[in-house]
Amino acid sequence: MMRAILKAKPERGVEYRTDYPEPTVDAGQVKIRIAAASVCGTDRELYEFSPMARAFNLNIPVVLGHECAGTVMEVGPGVESLRVGDTVALESHVACWNCYPCKTGDAHNCLNMELLGLHLDGGFAERLVVPATACFKLPEGFPLEQGALLEPAGVAMHAIQRSKVDMSGADVLITGGGPVGLFIAAIAKALGAGQVVVVEPNEYRRGLIDDLGATSVTPTDDVAGICRELSGPKVGFDVAFDASGVPAALASLFEAVRKEATVVAVGIPGRSLELDVAAYLIKKGLTFTGSFGRSLWGTWDQIAELVAGGKLDLSSFVTHRLPLSAMDEAIGLLSQDACKVLLIPELPDHETQAAL
């Protein structure tokens, strides 16, 4: 038996279990001892069992948690890519590797996709069994807590990759200063971006943005005007990312970028968006694209290289470390002055430790 956080019923809340059955390892699988698991906005939606959460068609009951890292403690028959003692981060999009997207380099959009912590038991537990193909082997000495953040940081890196914009010297606009927006800003800076502006209403998060060396503004500011002024003769920024999922925020990006720029949708809007195709895509010549998950494994390799090379410190985004029993507190922190909240199975129950 082990401790785990279970979405046991199709209703608000979760169950903290100390008697959850120990997972067994089959062919092609590995068992991971979880070192750290990060709580994200999707976990909050699952906790609340919101319309967005219901749209995922959860396989209830299921152990939650999809941003996690740990150490291989058992290897199933047929697994040759990993061995006991290897440290890994988990890809939450568990692909089949047999469908057309999987065979043509788009496994992150697998036709038979299962999601860790939604359809398969996830990482809010002491131990986890997953297909070996869902494991990203960490470089030697790579901190496991930072490994748990490779999944969300990879969302940011994949969005940058999908933009096809060379970040060196580029002027970058981001709406939404949550973890993914902050990661986009930090990665853009690490890749040599010029001006980086992040639109965020929360004062605490604006402080985090400023600490990154980016410029924070509020949604009530004249964002388009600011970008035109900062960009000089370009009359707008080179690339913009929406990490908020707020339709009005996404719409504002089309005004703030220059002609022939690129806009990338990362956050999931709660409703449909009206877009003036003639004004923006045709006359202004904008490229509008979306980004989902992480490219396997190109995104992971590039983000891990930045971390291992000291160009990106993911630990700086961790503000709280909590035990598995503190899921309610962790969910509450997401709406307060916090960034990344980690659940650490090794921490004693009911102990709270703010990040140093």
Short mmCIF file of C-alpha atoms in Angstrom, two decimals:
data_model
loop_
_atom_site.label_atom_id
_atom_site.label_comp_id
_atom_site.label_asym_id
_atom_site.label_seq_id
_atom_site.Cartn_x
_atom_site.Cartn_y
_atom_site.Cartn_z
CA MET A 1 0.00 0.00 0.00
CA MET A 2 1.08 3.59 -0.53
CA ARG A 3 -0.05 7.21 -0.14
CA ALA A 4 -1.78 8.85 -3.09
CA ILE A 5 -4.18 11.65 -4.06
CA LEU A 6 -7.19 10.18 -5.81
CA LYS A 7 -9.95 11.72 -7.88
CA ALA A 8 -12.44 9.14 -6.71
CA LYS A 9 -15.78 10.68 -7.71
CA PRO A 10 -17.09 12.99 -10.47
CA GLU A 11 -17.48 15.90 -8.07
CA ARG A 12 -15.46 18.65 -6.39
CA GLY A 13 -12.51 17.59 -4.25
CA VAL A 14 -10.07 14.69 -3.98
CA GLU A 15 -9.33 11.86 -1.56
CA TYR A 16 -6.01 11.51 0.25
CA ARG A 17 -5.39 7.78 0.62
CA THR A 18 -2.76 6.04 2.71
CA ASP A 19 -3.85 2.57 1.55
CA TYR A 20 -3.78 2.88 -2.22
CA PRO A 21 -2.70 -0.41 -3.86
CA GLU A 22 0.93 -0.64 -4.88
CA PRO A 23 1.17 -0.58 -8.71
CA THR A 24 2.66 -3.61 -10.45
CA VAL A 25 5.03 -3.54 -13.41
CA ASP A 26 4.18 -5.23 -16.72
CA ALA A 27 6.17 -5.63 -19.92
CA GLY A 28 7.39 -2.33 -21.33
CA GLN A 29 6.78 -0.48 -18.07
CA VAL A 30 8.88 0.94 -15.24
CA LYS A 31 8.12 1.80 -11.63
CA ILE A 32 9.18 5.25 -10.47
CA ARG A 33 9.77 6.46 -6.92
CA ILE A 34 8.35 9.98 -7.10
CA ALA A 35 10.68 12.68 -5.76
CA ALA A 36 8.57 15.73 -6.61
CA ALA A 37 5.32 16.51 -8.39
CA SER A 38 4.15 19.99 -9.35
CA VAL A 39 0.56 21.19 -8.94
CA CYS A 40 -0.74 23.16 -11.93
CA GLY A 41 -3.85 24.94 -13.13
CA THR A 42 -5.17 21.79 -14.76
CA ASP A 43 -5.01 20.04 -11.38
CA ARG A 44 -7.11 22.85 -9.94
CA GLU A 45 -9.68 22.33 -12.70
CA LEU A 46 -9.72 18.61 -11.91
CA TYR A 47 -10.06 19.33 -8.19
CA GLU A 48 -13.03 21.63 -8.85
CA PHE A 49 -14.36 19.24 -11.52
CA SER A 50 -15.03 22.21 -13.77
CA PRO A 51 -16.50 22.01 -17.30
CA MET A 52 -12.92 22.05 -18.64
CA ALA A 53 -12.06 19.08 -16.42
CA ARG A 54 -15.16 17.16 -17.48
CA ALA A 55 -14.22 17.70 -21.12
CA PHE A 56 -11.10 15.59 -20.55
CA ASN A 57 -13.29 12.49 -19.95
CA LEU A 58 -11.36 11.40 -16.88
CA ASN A 59 -10.95 7.73 -16.13
CA ILE A 60 -12.35 7.96 -12.57
CA PRO A 61 -11.05 6.80 -10.13
CA VAL A 62 -7.57 8.04 -11.03
CA VAL A 63 -4.49 9.26 -9.17
CA LEU A 64 -3.88 12.87 -10.15
CA GLY A 65 -0.56 14.54 -11.02
CA HIS A 66 1.17 14.93 -14.37
CA GLU A 67 4.22 17.15 -13.71
CA CYS A 68 6.62 14.86 -11.88
CA ALA A 69 10.05 13.31 -11.68
CA GLY A 70 11.68 10.49 -9.77
CA THR A 71 13.99 7.48 -9.77
CA VAL A 72 13.50 4.17 -11.56
CA MET A 73 13.13 1.43 -8.95
CA GLU A 74 11.90 -1.48 -11.09
CA VAL A 75 12.09 -2.30 -14.80
CA GLY A 76 9.61 -4.54 -16.61
CA PRO A 77 10.37 -7.17 -19.26
CA GLY A 78 11.45 -5.79 -22.61
CA VAL A 79 12.65 -2.40 -21.33
CA GLU A 80 16.16 -1.63 -22.55
CA SER A 81 16.19 2.18 -22.47
CA LEU A 82 16.19 2.49 -18.67
CA ARG A 83 17.66 0.73 -15.69
CA VAL A 84 17.20 0.81 -11.92
CA GLY A 85 18.65 4.01 -10.47
CA ASP A 86 18.08 6.20 -13.52
CA THR A 87 16.39 9.52 -12.81
CA VAL A 88 13.56 10.55 -15.11
CA ALA A 89 10.98 13.22 -15.77
CA LEU A 90 7.57 12.11 -17.00
CA GLU A 91 5.87 13.11 -20.23
CA SER A 92 2.19 13.51 -19.41
CA HIS A 93 1.07 12.80 -22.98
CA VAL A 94 1.40 9.02 -23.19
CA ALA A 95 1.50 8.21 -26.89
CA CYS A 96 0.78 4.88 -28.59
CA TRP A 97 3.74 5.25 -31.02
CA ASN A 98 1.79 3.34 -33.67
CA CYS A 99 -0.62 5.86 -35.23
CA TYR A 100 0.14 8.22 -38.14
CA PRO A 101 1.11 11.28 -36.00
CA CYS A 102 3.35 9.12 -33.82
CA LYS A 103 5.13 7.65 -36.85
CA THR A 104 5.61 11.05 -38.52
CA GLY A 105 7.15 13.01 -35.64
CA ASP A 106 3.99 14.35 -34.00
CA ALA A 107 3.59 11.93 -31.08
CA HIS A 108 2.50 14.83 -28.85
CA ASN A 109 -0.73 14.76 -30.90
CA CYS A 110 -1.17 10.99 -30.88
CA LEU A 111 -4.57 9.79 -32.12
CA ASN A 112 -4.79 7.38 -29.17
CA MET A 113 -3.42 9.76 -26.54
CA GLU A 114 -3.79 8.99 -22.86
CA LEU A 115 -2.95 11.64 -20.29
CA LEU A 116 -1.05 10.96 -17.09
CA GLY A 117 -3.10 11.88 -14.05
CA LEU A 118 -6.33 11.97 -16.07
CA HIS A 119 -6.67 8.63 -17.85
CA LEU A 120 -3.70 6.85 -16.25
CA ASP A 121 -2.65 7.00 -12.59
CA GLY A 122 -0.38 10.00 -12.13
CA GLY A 123 2.40 11.27 -9.94
CA PHE A 124 0.64 12.56 -6.81
CA ALA A 125 1.71 9.36 -5.09
CA GLU A 126 4.75 7.71 -3.59
CA ARG A 127 5.24 5.45 -6.60
CA LEU A 128 4.07 5.36 -10.20
CA VAL A 129 4.09 2.82 -13.02
CA VAL A 130 4.27 4.13 -16.59
CA PRO A 131 5.35 2.93 -20.02
CA ALA A 132 9.10 3.35 -20.40
CA THR A 133 8.38 5.39 -23.53
CA ALA A 134 6.84 8.12 -21.33
CA CYS A 135 10.10 8.66 -19.44
CA PHE A 136 12.69 11.32 -20.27
CA LYS A 137 16.03 10.24 -18.85
CA LEU A 138 17.61 13.15 -17.01
CA PRO A 139 21.26 14.09 -17.49
CA GLU A 140 23.56 12.96 -14.69
CA GLY A 141 23.28 15.27 -11.68
CA PHE A 142 20.13 16.97 -12.95
CA PRO A 143 18.08 18.08 -9.87
CA LEU A 144 14.90 16.04 -9.54
CA GLU A 145 12.84 19.02 -8.39
CA GLN A 146 13.76 20.80 -11.61
CA GLY A 147 12.96 17.59 -13.45
CA ALA A 148 9.39 17.86 -12.18
CA LEU A 149 9.16 21.26 -13.88
CA LEU A 150 10.43 20.12 -17.28
CA GLU A 151 6.88 19.25 -18.37
CA PRO A 152 5.40 22.76 -17.84
CA ALA A 153 8.64 24.46 -18.93
CA GLY A 154 8.49 22.24 -22.00
CA VAL A 155 5.06 23.67 -22.82
CA ALA A 156 6.73 27.09 -22.98
CA MET A 157 9.68 25.83 -25.03
CA HIS A 158 7.38 24.03 -27.47
CA ALA A 159 5.37 27.23 -27.96
CA ILE A 160 8.60 29.06 -28.82
CA GLN A 161 9.58 26.26 -31.18
CA ARG A 162 6.14 26.34 -32.83
CA SER A 163 6.48 30.08 -33.46
CA LYS A 164 9.47 29.40 -35.73
CA VAL A 165 10.81 32.81 -34.68
CA ASP A 166 14.50 33.21 -33.88
CA MET A 167 14.46 34.58 -30.34
CA SER A 168 17.85 36.26 -30.69
CA GLY A 169 17.06 39.97 -30.64
CA ALA A 170 13.32 39.39 -31.05
CA ASP A 171 10.75 41.53 -29.25
CA VAL A 172 8.41 39.18 -27.39
CA LEU A 173 4.97 39.84 -25.92
CA ILE A 174 3.25 37.43 -23.52
CA THR A 175 -0.21 37.60 -22.00
CA GLY A 176 -0.54 35.73 -18.71
CA GLY A 177 2.14 35.70 -16.02
CA GLY A 178 1.36 32.28 -14.61
CA PRO A 179 4.02 29.56 -14.66
CA VAL A 180 3.84 28.91 -18.42
CA GLY A 181 3.95 32.63 -19.23
CA LEU A 182 6.88 33.07 -16.85
CA PHE A 183 8.67 30.11 -18.43
CA ILE A 184 8.17 31.60 -21.92
CA ALA A 185 9.64 34.88 -20.70
CA ALA A 186 12.60 33.19 -19.00
CA ILE A 187 13.37 30.97 -21.99
CA ALA A 188 13.05 33.85 -24.44
CA LYS A 189 15.54 35.83 -22.34
CA ALA A 190 17.87 32.81 -22.17
CA LEU A 191 17.73 32.56 -25.96
CA GLY A 192 18.70 36.21 -26.39
CA ALA A 193 15.38 38.00 -26.88
CA GLY A 194 15.37 41.79 -26.96
CA GLN A 195 12.32 43.37 -25.33
CA VAL A 196 10.16 40.92 -23.35
CA VAL A 197 6.83 42.30 -22.11
CA VAL A 198 4.37 40.27 -20.01
CA VAL A 199 0.77 41.34 -19.40
CA GLU A 200 -0.41 40.23 -15.94
CA PRO A 201 -3.02 41.69 -13.54
CA ASN A 202 -1.61 40.11 -10.35
CA GLU A 203 0.86 42.36 -8.52
CA TYR A 204 2.82 39.46 -7.01
CA ARG A 205 3.34 37.85 -10.41
CA ARG A 206 4.35 41.18 -11.92
CA GLY A 207 7.16 41.21 -9.36
CA LEU A 208 8.30 37.78 -10.59
CA ILE A 209 8.23 39.09 -14.16
CA ASP A 210 10.40 42.07 -13.22
CA ASP A 211 12.82 39.74 -11.42
CA LEU A 212 13.33 37.90 -14.73
CA GLY A 213 14.47 41.12 -16.36
CA ALA A 214 11.26 41.37 -18.39
CA THR A 215 8.80 44.27 -18.37
CA SER A 216 5.47 43.76 -16.62
CA VAL A 217 2.33 45.67 -17.60
CA THR A 218 -1.32 45.35 -16.62
CA PRO A 219 -4.25 44.51 -18.91
CA THR A 220 -5.59 48.03 -18.40
CA ASP A 221 -2.42 49.55 -19.85
CA ASP A 222 -2.24 50.49 -23.54
CA VAL A 223 -0.38 47.29 -24.41
CA ALA A 224 -0.41 47.85 -28.17
CA GLY A 225 0.81 51.42 -27.72
CA ILE A 226 3.60 50.32 -25.39
CA CYS A 227 4.77 47.67 -27.86
CA ARG A 228 4.74 50.09 -30.78
CA GLU A 229 6.78 52.60 -28.81
CA LEU A 230 9.33 50.05 -27.61
CA SER A 231 9.74 48.45 -31.03
CA GLY A 232 10.59 51.66 -32.90
CA PRO A 233 10.38 51.47 -36.69
CA LYS A 234 9.01 47.92 -36.61
CA VAL A 235 5.76 49.39 -35.17
CA GLY A 236 4.97 46.31 -33.12
CA PHE A 237 6.57 43.23 -31.57
CA ASP A 238 7.93 40.28 -33.56
CA VAL A 239 6.07 37.50 -31.78
CA ALA A 240 3.34 37.15 -29.15
CA PHE A 241 2.20 34.28 -26.96
CA ASP A 242 -1.09 33.98 -25.12
CA ALA A 243 -0.56 31.92 -21.95
CA SER A 244 -3.70 33.18 -20.21
CA GLY A 245 -6.52 31.47 -22.09
CA VAL A 246 -8.52 34.71 -21.80
CA PRO A 247 -10.15 35.43 -25.19
CA ALA A 248 -9.86 39.21 -24.81
CA ALA A 249 -6.18 38.89 -23.95
CA LEU A 250 -5.49 36.78 -27.01
CA ALA A 251 -7.36 39.22 -29.23
CA SER A 252 -5.21 42.12 -27.99
CA LEU A 253 -2.05 40.46 -29.29
CA PHE A 254 -3.06 40.93 -32.92
CA GLU A 255 -2.92 44.69 -32.42
CA ALA A 256 0.38 44.71 -30.54
CA VAL A 257 2.54 42.85 -33.06
CA ARG A 258 4.09 44.24 -36.23
CA LYS A 259 3.10 43.32 -39.77
CA GLU A 260 4.20 39.79 -40.78
CA ALA A 261 4.60 38.82 -37.10
CA THR A 262 3.51 35.59 -35.39
CA VAL A 263 0.90 35.00 -32.66
CA VAL A 264 0.86 31.70 -30.74
CA ALA A 265 -2.08 30.45 -28.64
CA VAL A 266 -0.94 28.37 -25.65
CA GLY A 267 -3.62 28.85 -22.96
CA ILE A 268 -6.96 27.15 -23.54
CA PRO A 269 -9.81 29.69 -23.89
CA GLY A 270 -13.08 29.00 -22.13
CA ARG A 271 -15.08 30.00 -25.21
CA SER A 272 -14.73 30.52 -28.95
CA LEU A 273 -12.77 33.50 -30.28
CA GLU A 274 -13.89 35.83 -33.05
CA LEU A 275 -11.02 36.69 -35.38
CA ASP A 276 -11.00 39.30 -38.14
CA VAL A 277 -9.25 37.17 -40.76
CA ALA A 278 -9.16 39.92 -43.38
CA ALA A 279 -7.62 42.52 -41.06
CA TYR A 280 -5.04 40.34 -39.32
CA LEU A 281 -4.20 37.21 -41.30
CA ILE A 282 -4.54 38.67 -44.78
CA LYS A 283 -3.86 42.41 -44.72
CA LYS A 284 -1.48 42.43 -41.76
CA GLY A 285 0.09 39.15 -42.87
CA LEU A 286 0.15 37.56 -39.42
CA THR A 287 0.83 33.91 -38.77
CA PHE A 288 -1.52 32.52 -36.12
CA THR A 289 -0.81 29.10 -34.69
CA GLY A 290 -1.41 27.02 -31.60
CA SER A 291 0.84 24.89 -29.42
CA PHE A 292 -0.07 21.71 -27.56
CA GLY A 293 2.15 19.78 -25.18
CA ARG A 294 5.79 19.15 -26.05
CA SER A 295 7.53 17.68 -29.08
CA LEU A 296 8.92 14.24 -28.23
CA TRP A 297 11.74 14.55 -27.55
CA GLY A 298 13.12 17.66 -29.23
CA THR A 299 11.48 20.05 -26.78
CA TRP A 300 12.74 18.08 -23.79
CA ASP A 301 16.30 17.94 -25.09
CA GLN A 302 16.46 21.68 -25.69
CA ILE A 303 14.94 22.73 -22.36
CA ALA A 304 17.11 20.24 -20.43
CA GLU A 305 20.18 21.61 -22.23
CA LEU A 306 19.35 25.16 -21.08
CA VAL A 307 18.92 23.97 -17.49
CA ALA A 308 22.02 21.79 -17.46
CA GLY A 309 24.03 24.63 -19.01
CA GLY A 310 23.02 27.07 -16.28
CA LYS A 311 21.10 29.34 -18.66
CA LEU A 312 17.75 28.56 -17.01
CA ASP A 313 17.12 27.92 -13.31
CA LEU A 314 13.73 26.27 -12.89
CA SER A 315 14.14 26.06 -9.11
CA SER A 316 13.71 29.83 -8.92
CA PHE A 317 10.03 29.34 -9.81
CA VAL A 318 9.35 27.05 -6.82
CA THR A 319 7.66 28.97 -4.01
CA HIS A 320 6.21 26.16 -1.85
CA ARG A 321 7.00 22.55 -1.00
CA LEU A 322 4.23 20.52 0.65
CA PRO A 323 3.56 16.90 1.62
CA LEU A 324 1.07 14.75 -0.28
CA SER A 325 -1.50 15.25 2.48
CA ALA A 326 -1.63 19.00 1.78
CA MET A 327 -3.40 18.91 -1.59
CA ASP A 328 -6.19 21.23 -0.41
CA GLU A 329 -3.61 23.78 0.68
CA ALA A 330 -1.71 23.39 -2.59
CA ILE A 331 -4.83 24.09 -4.64
CA GLY A 332 -5.55 27.18 -2.55
CA LEU A 333 -2.03 28.51 -3.06
CA LEU A 334 -2.50 28.57 -6.84
CA SER A 335 -4.85 31.54 -6.41
CA GLN A 336 -2.54 33.33 -3.97
CA ASP A 337 1.01 34.70 -3.97
CA ALA A 338 2.66 31.56 -5.31
CA CYS A 339 4.25 30.26 -8.47
CA LYS A 340 5.10 26.55 -8.64
CA VAL A 341 3.89 24.44 -5.72
CA LEU A 342 5.57 21.06 -5.32
CA LEU A 343 4.24 18.00 -3.55
CA ILE A 344 7.14 16.08 -2.01
CA PRO A 345 6.24 12.50 -0.95
CA GLU A 346 9.19 12.37 1.45
CA LEU A 347 7.89 15.29 3.52
CA PRO A 348 5.98 14.23 6.66
CA ASP A 349 2.22 14.67 6.49
CA HIS A 350 0.84 18.10 7.43
CA GLU A 351 4.27 19.74 7.31
CA THR A 352 4.50 22.92 5.25
CA GLN A 353 7.79 24.28 3.96
CA ALA A 354 8.05 27.52 2.00
CA ALA A 355 10.80 27.57 -0.61
CA LEU A 356 14.07 29.11 0.51
#
